[in-house]
């Protein structure tokens, strides 16, 4: 009986021990050793003559430490790929679950032919020996350049159209190009469109022209402003490429002048010189150049100093009108020829220092030289109608610049002269009188008019 009980107890204990064995085995932890090697990007796309890098990632996906990790490279075309730095790397150990990244820098020869090149990376460690291949794709570069911009100067407040000449100097066509431009503080803005222009396609070794309509703000200060240009496009590999550039645009309001005959008397001729441009003109000099129809006595140039936009000043010259033979036009200061020997010129003494211009209406050429905003000397040539008298000049200057004192930067009075001045009337009467006297003298000699003959006879007796 006791023997039977012992056998039963032993059997029960054996059964309990067997049921606990799977639990005991399950509590024993599993161990593994595994090293994964990969690339962040493969293939790497580059152009001839450019630099690049390969990013190698080592990841211990096991639980045990991987030891004695050594990376070597082989089987690459050294005539195309030139390594930079150390490409044979000893890492050592990498604990389970850890990772590390290695960067392999290199350059592509500028004479490399387009194609696919490879580099083999070999990993040696306690985990396993692994080989992995990196690929480098060499492609012809697609280069966008801004060859030219015309015009390079715009005027303040005027709508201008700039034409950008964009060329593709690479060996591949470029499509879906986005062209954008911008100016700091929005002092130059697009007109009729925004500052973004899409270009469908530029073939290899070709170009396209882009018109951009814009205007410079009236508040802008004249000078040179940079247009920031950005061009983005997708290359042959589908990657976005961005090209930035700055183009200098000269902003100017322009400087121009108007010159009006203000006054012409015996003492001299006065002109009103007005700056009708948007910029200040510095060191302004007005000159009367040599010309067939007019000459000056004394100085032929007058320095006016600086002339702000919208202001004017006066310049005076001793001006004499000439005929086509470069002699003075007829005037009462000249000696008369072919007159009778008994003709007494003293009757005309009262008309001395009088002059008249005759019927000639050739314009006077006037040169205005000045220094612009960029420090360069400029010359503007104007023609003035000498026969437009001071009345028209006064009324024009008064209406354009207002009224006030004649001080060089204030207005002239708007008073106009009569259509025919008193001096002009005297000149006409004098001319008619001279002609009548000459005709009477000549006619009296031929026809023996009694009164004239008597006068002439008396003159002859006195001479004898």
Short mmCIF file of N, CA, C and O in Angstrom, two decimals, residues 373-423:
data_model
loop_
_atom_site.label_atom_id
_atom_site.label_comp_id
_atom_site.label_asym_id
_atom_site.label_seq_id
_atom_site.Cartn_x
_atom_site.Cartn_y
_atom_site.Cartn_z
N UNK A 373 23.11 112.95 -62.45
CA UNK A 373 23.13 112.32 -61.12
C UNK A 373 24.28 111.35 -60.95
O UNK A 373 24.67 111.03 -59.82
N UNK A 374 24.82 110.86 -62.05
CA UNK A 374 25.89 109.86 -61.99
C UNK A 374 27.27 110.48 -62.14
O UNK A 374 28.26 109.78 -62.32
N UNK A 375 27.33 111.82 -62.10
CA UNK A 375 28.61 112.51 -62.16
C UNK A 375 29.17 112.64 -63.56
O UNK A 375 30.35 112.96 -63.72
N UNK A 376 28.36 112.40 -64.58
CA UNK A 376 28.82 112.49 -65.96
C UNK A 376 28.36 113.80 -66.58
O UNK A 376 27.23 114.25 -66.34
N UNK A 377 29.22 114.39 -67.40
CA UNK A 377 28.85 115.61 -68.11
C UNK A 377 28.01 115.27 -69.33
O UNK A 377 28.33 114.36 -70.10
N UNK A 378 26.92 115.98 -69.47
CA UNK A 378 26.01 115.79 -70.59
C UNK A 378 25.84 117.11 -71.33
O UNK A 378 25.98 118.19 -70.74
N UNK A 379 25.54 117.02 -72.62
CA UNK A 379 25.33 118.22 -73.44
C UNK A 379 23.99 118.10 -74.15
O UNK A 379 23.72 117.07 -74.79
N UNK A 380 23.16 119.10 -74.01
CA UNK A 380 21.87 119.17 -74.69
C UNK A 380 21.91 120.35 -75.65
O UNK A 380 22.32 121.45 -75.27
N UNK A 381 21.50 120.12 -76.87
CA UNK A 381 21.48 121.19 -77.87
C UNK A 381 20.04 121.59 -78.16
O UNK A 381 19.18 120.76 -78.40
N UNK A 382 19.78 122.89 -78.11
CA UNK A 382 18.44 123.42 -78.34
C UNK A 382 18.49 124.48 -79.43
O UNK A 382 19.53 125.12 -79.65
N UNK A 383 17.37 124.64 -80.11
CA UNK A 383 17.23 125.71 -81.11
C UNK A 383 16.20 126.72 -80.60
O UNK A 383 15.15 126.34 -80.09
N UNK A 384 16.54 128.00 -80.75
CA UNK A 384 15.68 129.06 -80.26
C UNK A 384 15.29 129.94 -81.44
O UNK A 384 16.15 130.34 -82.24
N UNK A 385 14.01 130.24 -81.52
CA UNK A 385 13.55 131.17 -82.55
C UNK A 385 13.84 132.58 -82.08
O UNK A 385 13.21 133.09 -81.17
N UNK A 386 14.79 133.19 -82.75
CA UNK A 386 15.23 134.51 -82.32
C UNK A 386 14.15 135.55 -82.58
O UNK A 386 14.09 136.57 -81.92
N UNK A 387 13.25 135.31 -83.54
CA UNK A 387 12.24 136.30 -83.85
C UNK A 387 11.02 136.20 -82.94
O UNK A 387 10.07 136.93 -83.09
N UNK A 388 11.04 135.26 -81.97
CA UNK A 388 9.96 135.26 -81.00
C UNK A 388 10.35 136.18 -79.87
O UNK A 388 11.30 135.92 -79.15
N UNK A 389 9.63 137.29 -79.77
CA UNK A 389 10.06 138.35 -78.88
C UNK A 389 9.74 138.01 -77.44
O UNK A 389 9.13 137.01 -77.11
N UNK A 390 10.16 138.87 -76.56
CA UNK A 390 10.10 138.60 -75.13
C UNK A 390 8.68 138.42 -74.63
O UNK A 390 8.47 137.85 -73.58
N UNK A 391 7.68 138.91 -75.36
CA UNK A 391 6.32 138.75 -74.87
C UNK A 391 5.95 137.30 -74.76
O UNK A 391 5.40 136.84 -73.77
N UNK A 392 6.27 136.51 -75.81
CA UNK A 392 5.94 135.08 -75.76
C UNK A 392 6.75 134.37 -74.70
O UNK A 392 6.25 133.50 -74.01
N UNK A 393 8.04 134.74 -74.56
CA UNK A 393 8.86 134.10 -73.54
C UNK A 393 8.35 134.40 -72.15
O UNK A 393 8.27 133.53 -71.29
N UNK A 394 7.97 135.66 -71.89
CA UNK A 394 7.50 136.02 -70.56
C UNK A 394 6.22 135.30 -70.21
O UNK A 394 6.05 134.77 -69.12
N UNK A 395 5.28 135.29 -71.16
CA UNK A 395 4.01 134.65 -70.86
C UNK A 395 4.18 133.16 -70.67
O UNK A 395 3.53 132.56 -69.80
N UNK A 396 5.08 132.53 -71.44
CA UNK A 396 5.31 131.09 -71.28
C UNK A 396 5.90 130.78 -69.91
O UNK A 396 5.43 129.90 -69.19
N UNK A 397 6.96 131.51 -69.52
CA UNK A 397 7.61 131.23 -68.26
C UNK A 397 6.67 131.51 -67.10
O UNK A 397 6.66 130.80 -66.10
N UNK A 398 5.86 132.56 -67.23
CA UNK A 398 4.95 132.89 -66.15
C UNK A 398 3.87 131.83 -65.99
O UNK A 398 3.51 131.43 -64.90
N UNK A 399 3.35 131.37 -67.14
CA UNK A 399 2.30 130.35 -67.06
C UNK A 399 2.83 129.02 -66.57
O UNK A 399 2.13 128.26 -65.91
N UNK A 400 4.09 128.69 -66.85
CA UNK A 400 4.65 127.39 -66.48
C UNK A 400 5.18 127.38 -65.06
O UNK A 400 5.03 126.40 -64.33
N UNK A 401 5.83 128.47 -64.62
CA UNK A 401 6.51 128.47 -63.33
C UNK A 401 5.92 129.47 -62.34
O UNK A 401 6.46 129.65 -61.27
N UNK A 402 4.86 130.18 -62.70
CA UNK A 402 4.27 131.13 -61.77
C UNK A 402 4.87 132.52 -61.92
O UNK A 402 5.63 132.78 -62.83
N UNK A 403 4.50 133.41 -61.04
CA UNK A 403 4.99 134.79 -61.11
C UNK A 403 5.78 135.13 -59.87
O UNK A 403 5.67 134.51 -58.83
N UNK A 404 6.57 136.15 -59.97
CA UNK A 404 7.40 136.56 -58.83
C UNK A 404 8.57 137.37 -59.31
O UNK A 404 8.58 137.88 -60.43
N UNK A 405 9.58 137.49 -58.46
CA UNK A 405 10.77 138.25 -58.82
C UNK A 405 11.66 137.44 -59.73
O UNK A 405 11.73 136.23 -59.64
N UNK A 406 12.37 138.15 -60.57
CA UNK A 406 13.34 137.49 -61.46
C UNK A 406 14.62 137.32 -60.65
O UNK A 406 15.46 138.20 -60.58
N UNK A 407 14.79 136.16 -60.05
CA UNK A 407 15.95 135.91 -59.20
C UNK A 407 16.68 134.64 -59.58
O UNK A 407 17.48 134.13 -58.83
N UNK A 408 16.36 134.08 -60.71
CA UNK A 408 17.06 132.88 -61.15
C UNK A 408 16.28 131.63 -60.85
O UNK A 408 16.39 130.67 -61.58
N UNK A 409 15.44 131.60 -59.80
CA UNK A 409 14.65 130.41 -59.50
C UNK A 409 13.22 130.81 -59.15
O UNK A 409 12.50 130.09 -58.48
N UNK A 410 12.81 131.98 -59.58
CA UNK A 410 11.44 132.41 -59.39
C UNK A 410 10.89 132.84 -60.73
O UNK A 410 11.59 132.87 -61.72
N UNK A 411 9.63 133.21 -60.76
CA UNK A 411 8.97 133.42 -62.03
C UNK A 411 9.19 134.82 -62.54
O UNK A 411 9.49 135.75 -61.81
N UNK A 412 8.99 134.98 -63.85
CA UNK A 412 9.02 136.28 -64.50
C UNK A 412 7.62 136.88 -64.46
O UNK A 412 6.63 136.19 -64.31
N UNK A 413 7.54 138.17 -64.64
CA UNK A 413 6.23 138.80 -64.71
C UNK A 413 5.56 138.39 -66.00
O UNK A 413 6.18 138.16 -67.01
N UNK A 414 4.25 138.37 -65.98
CA UNK A 414 3.51 137.93 -67.15
C UNK A 414 3.19 139.05 -68.10
O UNK A 414 2.41 138.88 -69.02
N UNK A 415 3.75 140.24 -67.90
CA UNK A 415 3.45 141.37 -68.77
C UNK A 415 3.98 141.14 -70.16
O UNK A 415 5.11 140.72 -70.33
N UNK A 416 3.17 141.41 -71.16
CA UNK A 416 3.56 141.20 -72.55
C UNK A 416 3.79 142.53 -73.24
O UNK A 416 3.16 143.55 -72.92
N UNK A 417 4.70 142.54 -74.20
CA UNK A 417 4.97 143.72 -75.01
C UNK A 417 3.92 143.83 -76.10
O UNK A 417 3.31 142.85 -76.49
N UNK A 418 3.74 145.04 -76.65
CA UNK A 418 2.83 145.17 -77.81
C UNK A 418 3.35 144.38 -78.98
O UNK A 418 4.51 144.02 -79.05
N UNK A 419 2.46 144.13 -79.94
CA UNK A 419 2.84 143.35 -81.11
C UNK A 419 3.97 144.04 -81.86
O UNK A 419 4.93 143.42 -82.29
N UNK A 420 3.88 145.37 -82.04
CA UNK A 420 4.96 146.15 -82.66
C UNK A 420 5.41 147.18 -81.64
O UNK A 420 4.65 148.07 -81.28
N UNK A 421 6.64 147.06 -81.16
CA UNK A 421 7.14 147.97 -80.14
C UNK A 421 7.49 149.32 -80.77
O UNK A 421 7.60 149.46 -81.99
N UNK A 422 7.69 150.30 -79.88
CA UNK A 422 8.04 151.64 -80.36
C UNK A 422 9.37 151.63 -81.10
O UNK A 422 9.52 152.27 -82.16
N UNK A 423 10.34 150.88 -80.58
CA UNK A 423 11.65 150.80 -81.24
C UNK A 423 11.54 150.21 -82.64
O UNK A 423 12.18 150.68 -83.58
#
